[in-house]
CSV table of C-alpha atoms and ligand atoms in Angstrom, one decimal:
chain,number,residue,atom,x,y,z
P,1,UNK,CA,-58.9,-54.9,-45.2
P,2,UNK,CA,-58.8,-54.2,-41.6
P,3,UNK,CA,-59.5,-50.2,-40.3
P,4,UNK,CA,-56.4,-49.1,-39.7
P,5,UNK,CA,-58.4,-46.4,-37.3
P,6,UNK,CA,-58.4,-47.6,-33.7
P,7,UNK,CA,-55.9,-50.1,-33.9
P,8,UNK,CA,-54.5,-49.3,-30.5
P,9,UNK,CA,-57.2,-52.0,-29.6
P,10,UNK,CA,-55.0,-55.0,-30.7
P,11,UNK,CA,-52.1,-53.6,-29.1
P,12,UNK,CA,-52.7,-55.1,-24.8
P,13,UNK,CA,-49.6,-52.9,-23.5
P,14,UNK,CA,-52.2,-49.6,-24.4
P,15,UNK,CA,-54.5,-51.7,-21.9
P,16,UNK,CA,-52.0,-51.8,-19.3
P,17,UNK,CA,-50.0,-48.0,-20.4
P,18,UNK,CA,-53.3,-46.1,-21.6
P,19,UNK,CA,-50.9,-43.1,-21.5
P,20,UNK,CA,-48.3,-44.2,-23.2
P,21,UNK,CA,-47.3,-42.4,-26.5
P,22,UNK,CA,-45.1,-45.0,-28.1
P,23,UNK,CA,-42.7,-43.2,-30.6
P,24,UNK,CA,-40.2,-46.0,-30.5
P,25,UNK,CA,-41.2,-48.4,-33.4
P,26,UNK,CA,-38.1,-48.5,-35.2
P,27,UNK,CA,-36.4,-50.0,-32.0
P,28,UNK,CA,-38.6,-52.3,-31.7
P,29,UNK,CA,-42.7,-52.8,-32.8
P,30,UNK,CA,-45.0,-53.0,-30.1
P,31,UNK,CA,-47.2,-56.4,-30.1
P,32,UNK,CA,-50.5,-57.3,-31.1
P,33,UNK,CA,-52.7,-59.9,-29.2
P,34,UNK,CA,-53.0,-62.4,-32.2
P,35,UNK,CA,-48.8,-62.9,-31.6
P,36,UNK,CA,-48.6,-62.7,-28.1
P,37,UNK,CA,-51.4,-65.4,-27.8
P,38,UNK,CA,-49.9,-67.3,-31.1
P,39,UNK,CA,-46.8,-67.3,-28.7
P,40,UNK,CA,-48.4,-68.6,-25.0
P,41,UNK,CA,-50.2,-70.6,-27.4
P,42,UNK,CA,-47.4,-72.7,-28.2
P,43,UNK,CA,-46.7,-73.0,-24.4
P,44,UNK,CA,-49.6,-74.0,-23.5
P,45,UNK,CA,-50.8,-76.4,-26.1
P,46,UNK,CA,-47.6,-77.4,-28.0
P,47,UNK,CA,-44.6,-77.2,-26.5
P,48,UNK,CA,-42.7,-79.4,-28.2
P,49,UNK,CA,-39.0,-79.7,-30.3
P,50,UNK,CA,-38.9,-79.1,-34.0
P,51,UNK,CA,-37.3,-81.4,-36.8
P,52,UNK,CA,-37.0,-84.6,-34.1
P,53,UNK,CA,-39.6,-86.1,-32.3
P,54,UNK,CA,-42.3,-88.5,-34.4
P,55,UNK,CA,-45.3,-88.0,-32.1
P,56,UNK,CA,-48.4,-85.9,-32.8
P,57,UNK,CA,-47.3,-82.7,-31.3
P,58,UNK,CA,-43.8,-82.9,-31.9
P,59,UNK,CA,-44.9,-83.3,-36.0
P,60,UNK,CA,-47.6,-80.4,-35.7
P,61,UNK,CA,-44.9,-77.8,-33.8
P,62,UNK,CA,-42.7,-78.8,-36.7
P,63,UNK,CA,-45.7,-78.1,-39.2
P,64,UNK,CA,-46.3,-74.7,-37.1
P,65,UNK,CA,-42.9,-73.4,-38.0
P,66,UNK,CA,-41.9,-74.7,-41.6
P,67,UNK,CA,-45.8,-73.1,-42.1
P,68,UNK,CA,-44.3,-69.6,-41.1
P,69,UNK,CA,-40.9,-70.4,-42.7
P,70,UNK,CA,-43.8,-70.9,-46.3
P,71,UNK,CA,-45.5,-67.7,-45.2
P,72,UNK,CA,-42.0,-65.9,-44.8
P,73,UNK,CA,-41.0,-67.0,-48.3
P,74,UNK,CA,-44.2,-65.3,-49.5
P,75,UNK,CA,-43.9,-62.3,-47.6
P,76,UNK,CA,-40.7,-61.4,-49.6
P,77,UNK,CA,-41.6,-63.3,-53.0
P,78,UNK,CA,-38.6,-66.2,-52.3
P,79,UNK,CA,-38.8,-69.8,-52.4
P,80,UNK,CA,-39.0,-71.3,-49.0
P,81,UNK,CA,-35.6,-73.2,-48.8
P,82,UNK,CA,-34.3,-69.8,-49.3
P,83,UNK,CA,-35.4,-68.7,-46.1
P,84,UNK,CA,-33.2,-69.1,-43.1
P,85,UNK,CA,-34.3,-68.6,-39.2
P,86,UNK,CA,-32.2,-66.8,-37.0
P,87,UNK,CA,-31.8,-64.7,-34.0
P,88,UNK,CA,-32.3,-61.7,-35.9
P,89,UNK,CA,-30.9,-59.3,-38.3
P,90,UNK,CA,-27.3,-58.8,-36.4
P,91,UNK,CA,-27.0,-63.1,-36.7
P,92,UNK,CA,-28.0,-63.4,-39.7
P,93,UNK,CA,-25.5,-60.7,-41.0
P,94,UNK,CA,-22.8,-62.4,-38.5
P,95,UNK,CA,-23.6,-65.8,-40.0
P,96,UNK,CA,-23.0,-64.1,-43.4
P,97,UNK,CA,-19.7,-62.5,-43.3
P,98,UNK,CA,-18.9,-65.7,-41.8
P,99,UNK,CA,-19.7,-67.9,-44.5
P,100,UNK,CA,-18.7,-65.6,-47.1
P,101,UNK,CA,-15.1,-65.2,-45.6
P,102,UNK,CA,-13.7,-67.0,-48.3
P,103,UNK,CA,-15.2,-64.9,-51.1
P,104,UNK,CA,-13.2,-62.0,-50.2
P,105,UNK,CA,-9.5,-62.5,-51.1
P,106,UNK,CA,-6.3,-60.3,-49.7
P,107,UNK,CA,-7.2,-56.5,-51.6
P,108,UNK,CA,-10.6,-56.9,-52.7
P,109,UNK,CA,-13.0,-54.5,-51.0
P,110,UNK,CA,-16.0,-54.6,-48.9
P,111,UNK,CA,-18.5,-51.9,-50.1
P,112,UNK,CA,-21.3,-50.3,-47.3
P,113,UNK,CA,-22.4,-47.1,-46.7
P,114,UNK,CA,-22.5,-44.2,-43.9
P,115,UNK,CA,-26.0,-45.2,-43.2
P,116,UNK,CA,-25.4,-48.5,-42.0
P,117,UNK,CA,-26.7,-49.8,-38.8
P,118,UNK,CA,-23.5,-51.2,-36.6
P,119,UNK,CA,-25.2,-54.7,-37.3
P,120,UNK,CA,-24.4,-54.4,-41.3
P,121,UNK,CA,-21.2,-52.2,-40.6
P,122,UNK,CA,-19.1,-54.2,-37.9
P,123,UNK,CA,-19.6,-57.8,-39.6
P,124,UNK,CA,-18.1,-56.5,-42.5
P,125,UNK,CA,-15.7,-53.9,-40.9
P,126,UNK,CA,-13.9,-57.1,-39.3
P,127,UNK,CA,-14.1,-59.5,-42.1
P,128,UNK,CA,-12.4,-57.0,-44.0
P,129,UNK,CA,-9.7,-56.9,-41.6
P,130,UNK,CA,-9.0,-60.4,-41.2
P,131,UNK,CA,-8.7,-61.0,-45.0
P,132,UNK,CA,-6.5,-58.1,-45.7
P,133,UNK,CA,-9.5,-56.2,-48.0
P,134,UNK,CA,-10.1,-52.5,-47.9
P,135,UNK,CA,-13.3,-51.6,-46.5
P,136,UNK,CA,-14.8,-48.6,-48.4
P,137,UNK,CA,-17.7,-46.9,-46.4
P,138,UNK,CA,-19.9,-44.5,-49.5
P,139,UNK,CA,-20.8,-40.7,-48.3
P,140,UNK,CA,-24.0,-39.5,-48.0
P,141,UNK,CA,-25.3,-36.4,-50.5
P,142,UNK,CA,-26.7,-33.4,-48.4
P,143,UNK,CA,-30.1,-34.7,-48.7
P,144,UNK,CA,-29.0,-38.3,-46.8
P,145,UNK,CA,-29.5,-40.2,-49.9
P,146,UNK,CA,-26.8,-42.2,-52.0
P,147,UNK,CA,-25.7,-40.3,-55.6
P,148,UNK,CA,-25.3,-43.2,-58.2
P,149,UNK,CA,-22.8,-41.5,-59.5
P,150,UNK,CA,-20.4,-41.9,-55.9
P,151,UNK,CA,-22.0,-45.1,-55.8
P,152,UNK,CA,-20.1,-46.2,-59.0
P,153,UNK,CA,-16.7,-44.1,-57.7
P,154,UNK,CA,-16.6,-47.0,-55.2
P,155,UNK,CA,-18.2,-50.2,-56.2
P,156,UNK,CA,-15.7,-51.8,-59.0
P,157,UNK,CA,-14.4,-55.8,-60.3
P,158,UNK,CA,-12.4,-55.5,-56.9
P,159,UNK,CA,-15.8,-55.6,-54.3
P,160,UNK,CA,-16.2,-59.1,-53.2
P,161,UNK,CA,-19.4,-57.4,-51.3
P,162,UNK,CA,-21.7,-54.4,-51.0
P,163,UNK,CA,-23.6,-54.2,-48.2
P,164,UNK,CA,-26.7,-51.6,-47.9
P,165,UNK,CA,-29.6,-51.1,-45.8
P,166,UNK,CA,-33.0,-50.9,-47.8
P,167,UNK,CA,-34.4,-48.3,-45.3
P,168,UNK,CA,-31.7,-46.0,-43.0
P,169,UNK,CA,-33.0,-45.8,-39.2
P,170,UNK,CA,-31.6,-42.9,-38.7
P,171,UNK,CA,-32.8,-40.8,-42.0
P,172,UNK,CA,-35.3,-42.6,-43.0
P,173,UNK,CA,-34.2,-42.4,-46.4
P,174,UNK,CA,-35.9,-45.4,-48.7
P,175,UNK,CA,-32.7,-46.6,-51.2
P,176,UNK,CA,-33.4,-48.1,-54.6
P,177,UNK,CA,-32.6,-51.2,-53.9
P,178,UNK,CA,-33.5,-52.9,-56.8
P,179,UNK,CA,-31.2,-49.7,-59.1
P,180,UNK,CA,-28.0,-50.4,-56.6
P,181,UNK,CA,-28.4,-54.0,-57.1
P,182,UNK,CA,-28.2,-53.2,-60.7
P,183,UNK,CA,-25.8,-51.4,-60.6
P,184,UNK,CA,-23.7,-53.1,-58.9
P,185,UNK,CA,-23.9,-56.3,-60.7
P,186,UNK,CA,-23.1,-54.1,-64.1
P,187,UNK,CA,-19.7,-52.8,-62.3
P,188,UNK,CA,-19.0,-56.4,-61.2
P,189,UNK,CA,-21.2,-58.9,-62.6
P,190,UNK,CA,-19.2,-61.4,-59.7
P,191,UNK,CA,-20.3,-59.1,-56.6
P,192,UNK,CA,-22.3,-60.2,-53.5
P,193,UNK,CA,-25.3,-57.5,-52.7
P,194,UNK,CA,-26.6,-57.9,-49.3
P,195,UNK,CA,-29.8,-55.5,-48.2
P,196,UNK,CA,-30.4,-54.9,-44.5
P,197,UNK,CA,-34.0,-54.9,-44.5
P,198,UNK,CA,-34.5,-54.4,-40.9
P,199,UNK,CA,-36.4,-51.0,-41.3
P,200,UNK,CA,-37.7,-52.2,-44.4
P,201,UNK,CA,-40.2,-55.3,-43.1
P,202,UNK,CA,-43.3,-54.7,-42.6
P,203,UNK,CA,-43.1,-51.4,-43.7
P,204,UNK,CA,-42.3,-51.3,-47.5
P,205,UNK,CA,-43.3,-54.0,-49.6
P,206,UNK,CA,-40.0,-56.9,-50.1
P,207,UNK,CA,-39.8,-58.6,-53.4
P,208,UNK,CA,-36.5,-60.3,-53.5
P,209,UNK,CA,-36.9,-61.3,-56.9
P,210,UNK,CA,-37.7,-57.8,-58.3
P,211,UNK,CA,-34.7,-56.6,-55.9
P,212,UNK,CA,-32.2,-59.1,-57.3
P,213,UNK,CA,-30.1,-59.0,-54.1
P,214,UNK,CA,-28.1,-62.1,-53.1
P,215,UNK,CA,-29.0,-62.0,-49.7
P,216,UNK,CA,-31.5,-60.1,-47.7
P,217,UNK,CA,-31.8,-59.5,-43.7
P,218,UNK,CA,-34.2,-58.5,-41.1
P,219,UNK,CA,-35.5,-58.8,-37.5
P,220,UNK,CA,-39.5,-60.4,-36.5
P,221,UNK,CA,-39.4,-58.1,-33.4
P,222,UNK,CA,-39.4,-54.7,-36.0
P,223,UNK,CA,-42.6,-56.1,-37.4
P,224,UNK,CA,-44.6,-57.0,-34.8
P,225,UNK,CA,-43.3,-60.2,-34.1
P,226,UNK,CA,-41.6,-61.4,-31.0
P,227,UNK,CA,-37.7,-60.7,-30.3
P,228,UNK,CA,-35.3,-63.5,-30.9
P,229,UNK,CA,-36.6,-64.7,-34.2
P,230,UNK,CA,-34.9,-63.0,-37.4
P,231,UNK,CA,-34.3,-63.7,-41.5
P,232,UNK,CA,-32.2,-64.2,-43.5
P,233,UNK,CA,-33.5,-64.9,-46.9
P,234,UNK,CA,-30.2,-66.2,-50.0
P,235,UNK,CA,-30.6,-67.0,-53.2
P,236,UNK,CA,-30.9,-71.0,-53.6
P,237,UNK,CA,-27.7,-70.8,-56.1
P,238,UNK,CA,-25.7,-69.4,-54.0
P,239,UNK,CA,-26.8,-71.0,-50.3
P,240,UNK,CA,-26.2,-74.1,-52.1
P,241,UNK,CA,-22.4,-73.6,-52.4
P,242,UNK,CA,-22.0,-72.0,-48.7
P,243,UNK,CA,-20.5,-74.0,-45.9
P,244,UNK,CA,-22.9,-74.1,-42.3
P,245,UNK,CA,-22.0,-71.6,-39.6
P,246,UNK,CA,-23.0,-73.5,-36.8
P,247,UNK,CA,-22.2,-77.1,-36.6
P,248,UNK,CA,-24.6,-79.1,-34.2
P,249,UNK,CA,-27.7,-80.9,-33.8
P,250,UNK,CA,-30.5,-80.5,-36.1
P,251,UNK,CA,-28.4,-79.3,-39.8
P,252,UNK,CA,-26.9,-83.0,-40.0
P,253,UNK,CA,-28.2,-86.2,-41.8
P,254,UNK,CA,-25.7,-88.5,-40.8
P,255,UNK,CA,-22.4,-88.2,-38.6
P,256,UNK,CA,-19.5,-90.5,-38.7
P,257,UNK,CA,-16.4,-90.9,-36.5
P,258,UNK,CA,-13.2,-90.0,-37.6
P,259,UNK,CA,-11.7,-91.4,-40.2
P,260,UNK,CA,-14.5,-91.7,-42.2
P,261,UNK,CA,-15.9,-94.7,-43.5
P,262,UNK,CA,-13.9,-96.3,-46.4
P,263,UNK,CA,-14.8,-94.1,-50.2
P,264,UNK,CA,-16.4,-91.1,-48.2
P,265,UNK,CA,-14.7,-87.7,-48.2
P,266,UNK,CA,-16.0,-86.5,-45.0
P,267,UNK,CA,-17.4,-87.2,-41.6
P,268,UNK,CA,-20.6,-85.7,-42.0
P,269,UNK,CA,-23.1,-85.4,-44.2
P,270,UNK,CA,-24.9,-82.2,-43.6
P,271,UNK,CA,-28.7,-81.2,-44.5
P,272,UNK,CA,-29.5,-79.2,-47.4
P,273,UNK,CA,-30.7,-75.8,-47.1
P,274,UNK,CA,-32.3,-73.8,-45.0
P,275,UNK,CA,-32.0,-76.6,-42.5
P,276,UNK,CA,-28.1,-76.7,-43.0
P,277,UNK,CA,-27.6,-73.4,-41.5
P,278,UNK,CA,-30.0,-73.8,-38.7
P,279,UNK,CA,-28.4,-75.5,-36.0
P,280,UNK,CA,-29.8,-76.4,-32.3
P,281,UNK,CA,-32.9,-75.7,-30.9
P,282,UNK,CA,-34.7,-72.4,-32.6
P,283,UNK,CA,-36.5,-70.1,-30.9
P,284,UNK,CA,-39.7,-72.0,-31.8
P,285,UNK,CA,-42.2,-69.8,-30.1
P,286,UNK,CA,-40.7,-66.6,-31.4
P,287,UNK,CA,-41.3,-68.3,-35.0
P,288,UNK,CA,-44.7,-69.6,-34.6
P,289,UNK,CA,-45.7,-65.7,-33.0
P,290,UNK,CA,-43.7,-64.1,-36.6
P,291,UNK,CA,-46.0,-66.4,-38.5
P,292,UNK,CA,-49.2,-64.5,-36.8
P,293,UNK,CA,-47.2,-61.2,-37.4
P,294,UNK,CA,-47.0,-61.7,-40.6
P,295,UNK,CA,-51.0,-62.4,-40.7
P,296,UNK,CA,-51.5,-59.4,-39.0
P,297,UNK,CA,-50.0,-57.0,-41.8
P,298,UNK,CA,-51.9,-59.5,-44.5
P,299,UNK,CA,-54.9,-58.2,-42.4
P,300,UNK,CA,-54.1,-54.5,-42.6
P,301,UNK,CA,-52.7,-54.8,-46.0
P,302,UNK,CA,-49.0,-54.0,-46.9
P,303,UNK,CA,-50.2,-50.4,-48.8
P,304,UNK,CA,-52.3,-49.7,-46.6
P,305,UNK,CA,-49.8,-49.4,-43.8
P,306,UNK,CA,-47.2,-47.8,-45.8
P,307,UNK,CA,-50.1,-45.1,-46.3
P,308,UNK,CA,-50.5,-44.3,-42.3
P,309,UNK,CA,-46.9,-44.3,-42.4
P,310,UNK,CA,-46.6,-42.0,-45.2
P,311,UNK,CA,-49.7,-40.0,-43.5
P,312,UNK,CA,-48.5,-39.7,-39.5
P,313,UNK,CA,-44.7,-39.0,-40.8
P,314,UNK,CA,-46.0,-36.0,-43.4
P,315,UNK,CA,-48.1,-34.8,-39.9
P,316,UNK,CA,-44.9,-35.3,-37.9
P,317,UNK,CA,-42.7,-33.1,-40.3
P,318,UNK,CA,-45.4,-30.4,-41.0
P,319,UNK,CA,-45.9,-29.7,-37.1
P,320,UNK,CA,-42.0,-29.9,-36.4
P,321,UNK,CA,-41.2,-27.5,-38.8
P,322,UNK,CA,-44.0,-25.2,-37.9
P,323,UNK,CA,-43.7,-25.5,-34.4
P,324,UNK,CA,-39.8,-24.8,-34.0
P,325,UNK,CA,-38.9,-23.4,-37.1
P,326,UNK,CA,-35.0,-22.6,-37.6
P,327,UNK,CA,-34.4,-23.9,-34.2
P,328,UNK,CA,-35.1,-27.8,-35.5
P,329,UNK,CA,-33.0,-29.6,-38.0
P,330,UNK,CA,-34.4,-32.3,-39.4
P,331,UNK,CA,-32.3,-35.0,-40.8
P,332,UNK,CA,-32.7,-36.9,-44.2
P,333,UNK,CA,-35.1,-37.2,-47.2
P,334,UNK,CA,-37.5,-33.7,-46.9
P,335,UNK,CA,-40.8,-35.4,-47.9
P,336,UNK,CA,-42.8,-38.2,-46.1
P,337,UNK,CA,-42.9,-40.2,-49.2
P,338,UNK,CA,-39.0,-40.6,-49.8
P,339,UNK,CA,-38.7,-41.7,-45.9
P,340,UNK,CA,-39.7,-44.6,-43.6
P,341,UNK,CA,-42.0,-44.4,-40.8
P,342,UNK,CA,-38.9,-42.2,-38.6
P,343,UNK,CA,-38.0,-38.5,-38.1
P,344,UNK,CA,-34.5,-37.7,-36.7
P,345,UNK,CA,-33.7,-34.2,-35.6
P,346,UNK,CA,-31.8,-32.0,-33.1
P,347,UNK,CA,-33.5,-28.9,-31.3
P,348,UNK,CA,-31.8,-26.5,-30.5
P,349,UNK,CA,-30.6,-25.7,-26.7
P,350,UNK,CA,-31.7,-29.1,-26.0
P,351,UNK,CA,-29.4,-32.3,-25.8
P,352,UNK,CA,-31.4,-35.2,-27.3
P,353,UNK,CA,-30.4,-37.1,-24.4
P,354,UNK,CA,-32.0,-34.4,-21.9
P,355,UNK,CA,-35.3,-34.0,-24.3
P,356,UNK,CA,-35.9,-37.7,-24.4
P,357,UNK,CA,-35.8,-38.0,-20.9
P,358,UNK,CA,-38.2,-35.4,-20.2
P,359,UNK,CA,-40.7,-37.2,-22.1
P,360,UNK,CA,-40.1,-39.6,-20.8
P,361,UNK,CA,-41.6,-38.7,-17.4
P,362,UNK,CA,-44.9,-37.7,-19.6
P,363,UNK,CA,-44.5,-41.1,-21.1
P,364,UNK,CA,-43.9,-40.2,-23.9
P,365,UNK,CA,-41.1,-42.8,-25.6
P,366,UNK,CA,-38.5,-41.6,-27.9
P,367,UNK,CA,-35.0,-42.5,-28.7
P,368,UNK,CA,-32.3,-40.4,-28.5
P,369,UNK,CA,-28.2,-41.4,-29.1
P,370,UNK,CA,-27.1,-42.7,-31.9
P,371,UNK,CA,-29.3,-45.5,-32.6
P,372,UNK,CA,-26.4,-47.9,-33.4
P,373,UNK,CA,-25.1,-45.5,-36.5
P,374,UNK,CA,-22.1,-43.8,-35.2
P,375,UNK,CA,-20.4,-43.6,-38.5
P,376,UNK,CA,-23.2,-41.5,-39.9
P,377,UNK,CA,-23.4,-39.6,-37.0
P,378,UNK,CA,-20.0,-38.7,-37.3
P,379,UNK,CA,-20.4,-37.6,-41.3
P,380,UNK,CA,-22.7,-35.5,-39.9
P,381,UNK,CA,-20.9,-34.5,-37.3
P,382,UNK,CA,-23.2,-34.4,-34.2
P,383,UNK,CA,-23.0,-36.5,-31.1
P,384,UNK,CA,-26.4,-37.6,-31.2
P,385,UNK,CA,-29.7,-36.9,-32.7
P,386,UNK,CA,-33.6,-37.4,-31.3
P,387,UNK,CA,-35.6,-39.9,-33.0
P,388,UNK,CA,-39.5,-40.2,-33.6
P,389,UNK,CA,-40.8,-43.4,-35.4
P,390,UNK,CA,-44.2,-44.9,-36.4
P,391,UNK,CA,-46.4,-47.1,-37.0
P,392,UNK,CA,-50.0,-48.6,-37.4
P,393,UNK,CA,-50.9,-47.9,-33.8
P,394,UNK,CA,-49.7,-43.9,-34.0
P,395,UNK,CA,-52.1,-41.4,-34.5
P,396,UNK,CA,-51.6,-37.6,-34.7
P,397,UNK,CA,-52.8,-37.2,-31.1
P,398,UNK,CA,-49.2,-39.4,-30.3
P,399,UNK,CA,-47.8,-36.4,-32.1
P,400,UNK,CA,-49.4,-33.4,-30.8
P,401,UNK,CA,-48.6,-34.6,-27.2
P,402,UNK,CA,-45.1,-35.3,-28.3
P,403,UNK,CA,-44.8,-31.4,-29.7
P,404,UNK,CA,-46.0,-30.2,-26.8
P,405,UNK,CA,-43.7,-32.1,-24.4
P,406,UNK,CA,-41.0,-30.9,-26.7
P,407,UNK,CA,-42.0,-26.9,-25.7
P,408,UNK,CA,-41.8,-28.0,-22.2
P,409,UNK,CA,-39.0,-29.8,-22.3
P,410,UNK,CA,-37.3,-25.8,-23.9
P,411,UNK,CA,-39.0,-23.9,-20.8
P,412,UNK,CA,-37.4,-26.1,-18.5
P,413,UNK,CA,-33.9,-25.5,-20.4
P,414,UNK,CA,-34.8,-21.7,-20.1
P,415,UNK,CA,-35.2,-21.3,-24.1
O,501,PLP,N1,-30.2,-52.9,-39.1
O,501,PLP,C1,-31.0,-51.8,-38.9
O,501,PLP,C2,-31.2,-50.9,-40.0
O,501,PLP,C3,-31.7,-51.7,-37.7
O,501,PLP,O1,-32.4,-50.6,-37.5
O,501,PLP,C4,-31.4,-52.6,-36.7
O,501,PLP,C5,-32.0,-52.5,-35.4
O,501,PLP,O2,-32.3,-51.4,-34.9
O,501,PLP,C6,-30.6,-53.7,-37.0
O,501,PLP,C7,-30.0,-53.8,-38.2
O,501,PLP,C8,-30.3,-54.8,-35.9
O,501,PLP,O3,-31.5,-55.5,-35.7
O,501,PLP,P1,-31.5,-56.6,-34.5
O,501,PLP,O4,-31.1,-55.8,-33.2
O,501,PLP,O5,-32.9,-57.0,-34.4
O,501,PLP,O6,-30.5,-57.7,-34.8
C-alpha cells in the first residue's frame, strides 16, 4: 500500500499551481501522472481505432481498452460484458431512460429522490412525461438521509423504476444501497433499481453483486480518470433483452438492405453486449487513462482512501463548527463516517457565490451554487449552498487555509 502522505507528488497541476488548495473533488478529481501519461501514451505510441483494424497496433489499442473494460468489471465485482463505456454518468443515465422507455407504461411511476443530481433527475423527469407516468420525487428526513419507512410510502407494484444516488453531492449522505435495493424489490419484485454512483467511485467500495441493483452509473473524471469516459455497468439478464441506443458503426455484425433477405426478420443483426450499446468511435484515450486510474486507487487501496476521507472530512467539520459556530449551517449527515468526502454549508452574511469567489483570488477552489441539485436545494429552501470536497491529495493544511480565507472573506462583508 502506497503512503497516502505526500501524495500531492503524483498530482503535476501542484507542480505548476504550488498554491493551489483544490477543494473541488467532487466536481471533478484532479489527475495523477500515471493517467495523464497512460493518456499521451496512447497518442504517441498507439493511436489507433478500436474493434476494426487487424494490424498490430490496431489489435493491441483494442486489447488496451477491453483490458480496462476487465479491470472495470472488477472494480465493481460485475462480469465484463456487463460493463458499458460511455461519455459519462449523465449518458449513461440518458441511454438508460431511453432504452427502458418501454418498461414504463401510461400510470406507473418513476421513483427518485430530492437528492438527485439533475443527471439522474431530468432523464427520468422527461421519460415520465412522455409515457404518461407519475414521477414521485422521496423527501428528505431532517438529518438529509432517506426514512425507509417514506421510502415504502412511495415505492409500490406501480414503479416501473427507482432511481437513487449511492452517495448525495450535495450532503454527502452515504444511502444503503444494498437495503433500498431490497426493499424495493420486496414492494415490487418487477421494479428497475438504478444507483447513481458518480460520488460513489473511487470513494466507497462498489459491489454490484452485494448491491443487487439492475443498473449502476458513474463518471472516470470523479476518480481520477480523464473526462469523457463514463460506466454504466447492467445486469447481463436484463442488458440482454434491451434494444441499442445508438445505431451506427461498431455495435453491428452484419447489415442488410431493405427488405431483408428472404427468412430473416430484420435488417441487421446487431452485436451482443456491451458492444451493442457502444456505437462509433469511443473516447479510446479517455478509456485506456481510466484503466491507470483505476490502478492508482488499487495502489492506495480502496479502505485506505475512504480512511483519509473519513479523516480530512471529520477535520473539516470539527474546525467549521468551532470556528463559526451558530453562524455556519452545515448540511447533511452530522458525522464524517455517515458522509462522502464533501461538506455543504451556508455562513452566515455571506452569499456562497461572494465567499467562493473570494477564495478564489487566494486560490483557494470551492464550489458554490447548486451543484446541479436544484430540487434539493429547494426542499431546503436556500438558493444555494458552499461546497468543500476531498480527496487523497487534501491535507488539513488545505483546510486551515480554507478557514482562514473564510474569516477574511466575513471582514471584507463587515461581519
Ligand atoms: N450524479 C452525481 C451524483 C454527480 O455528482 C454528477 C456530477 O457532478 C453527475 C451525476 C454527473 O456526472 P457527469 O457530469 O460526469 O456526467
Amino acid at each position: 500500500m502506497k503512503n497516502i502522505q505526500g501524495m500531492k507528488n503524483d498530482f503535476p497541476i501542484f507542480r505548476h499551481h504550488p498554491d493551489l488548495t483544490y477543494l473541488d473533488s467532487a466536481a471533478t478529481a484532479l489527475k495523477p501522472e500515471t493517467v495523464i501519461d497512460a493518456v499521451s501514451g496512447y497518442y504517441e505510441t498507439l493511436s489507433t481505432n478500436v474493434g476494426r483494424g487487424l494490424y498490430p497496433l490496431a489489435e493491441e489499442t483494442t486489447a488496451r481498452m477491453e483490458g480496462t473494460r476487465e479491470k472495470t468489471a472488477r472494480f465493481i465485482g460485475a462480469d465484463t460484458e456487463e460493463v458499458i463505456f460511455t461519455h459519462g454518468t449523465t449518458e449513461s443515465m440518458n441511454l438508460l431512460a431511453s432504452v427502458l422507455a418501454d418498461r414504463v407504461k401510461r400510470d406507473d411511476n418513476i421513483v427518485v429522490t430530492a437528492m438527485e443530481h439533475h443527471s439522474n433527475f431530468l432523464p427520468w423527469e422527461r421519460l415520465a412525461r412522455e409515457r404518461g407516468a407519475e414521477l414521485r420525487v422521496i423527501p428528505l428526513s431532517a438529518d438529509g438521509s432517506i426514512d425507509m419507512e417514506i421510502l415504502r410510502n412511495h415505492v409500490g407494484s406501480e414503479t416501473s423504476i427507482f432511481a437513487f444516488p449511492a452517495v448525495s453531492n450535495v450532503l454527502g449522505t452515504i444511502n444503503p444501497v444494498a437495503a433500498f435495493v431490497r426493499e424495493a424489490k420486496r414492494l415490487n419484485p418487477g421494479i428497475l433499481t438504478i444507483v447513481d454512483a458518480a460520488q460513489a467511485a473511487g470513494h466507497v467500495a462498489i459491489d454490484v453483486r452485494e448491491w443487487d441493483c439492475d443498473f449502476l452509473a458513474f463518471s472516470g473524471h470523479k476518480m481520477f480518470g480523464p473526462t469523457g469516459v463514463g460506466i454504466l455497468y447492467g445486469k447481463r439478464g436484463i442488458l440482454e433483452t434491451l434494444p441499442p441506443y445508438q445505431v451506427g458503426g461498431g455495435m453491428v455484425l452484419d447489415v442488410y438492405p431493405n427488405p431483408p433477405a428472404a427468412g430473416r426478420a430484420c435488417a441487421s443483426i446487431y452485436k451482443d453486449i456491451p458492444h451493442r450499446f457502444e456505437a462509433g468511435t469511443p473516447d479510446i484515450a479517455a478509456i485506456i487513462g481510466f484503466g491507470a486510474a483505476i490502478d492508482f486507487i488499487g495502489g492506495i487501496g480502496g479502505s485506505a482512501i475512504r480512511e483519509h476521507e473519513i479523516g480530512i472530512t471529520r477535520y473539516a467539520l470539527d474546525r467549521l463548527r468551532s470556528s463559526f459556530g451558530a453562524d455556519i449551517t452545515i448540511y447533511g449527515p452530522e458525522k464524517a463516517e455517515d458522509r462522502g468526502g464533501l461538506v455543504s454549508f451556508t455562513l452566515s452574511g455571506v452569499h456562497p457565490h461572494d465567499l467562493a469567489q473570494v477564495l478564489g483570488e487566494k486560490n483557494i477552489a470551492i464550489r458554490a451554487g447548486e451543484h446541479c441539485a436544484a430540487p434539493l436545494h429547494r426542499a431546503l429552501d436556500i438558493p444555494a449552498t458552499a461546497r468543500v470536497s476531498f480527496s487523497v491529495y487534501t491535507e488539513e493544511g488545505d483546510v486551515d487555509r480554507l478557514i482562514d480565507g473564510m474569516r477574511d472573506a466575513r471582514k471584507i462583508f463587515n461581519i
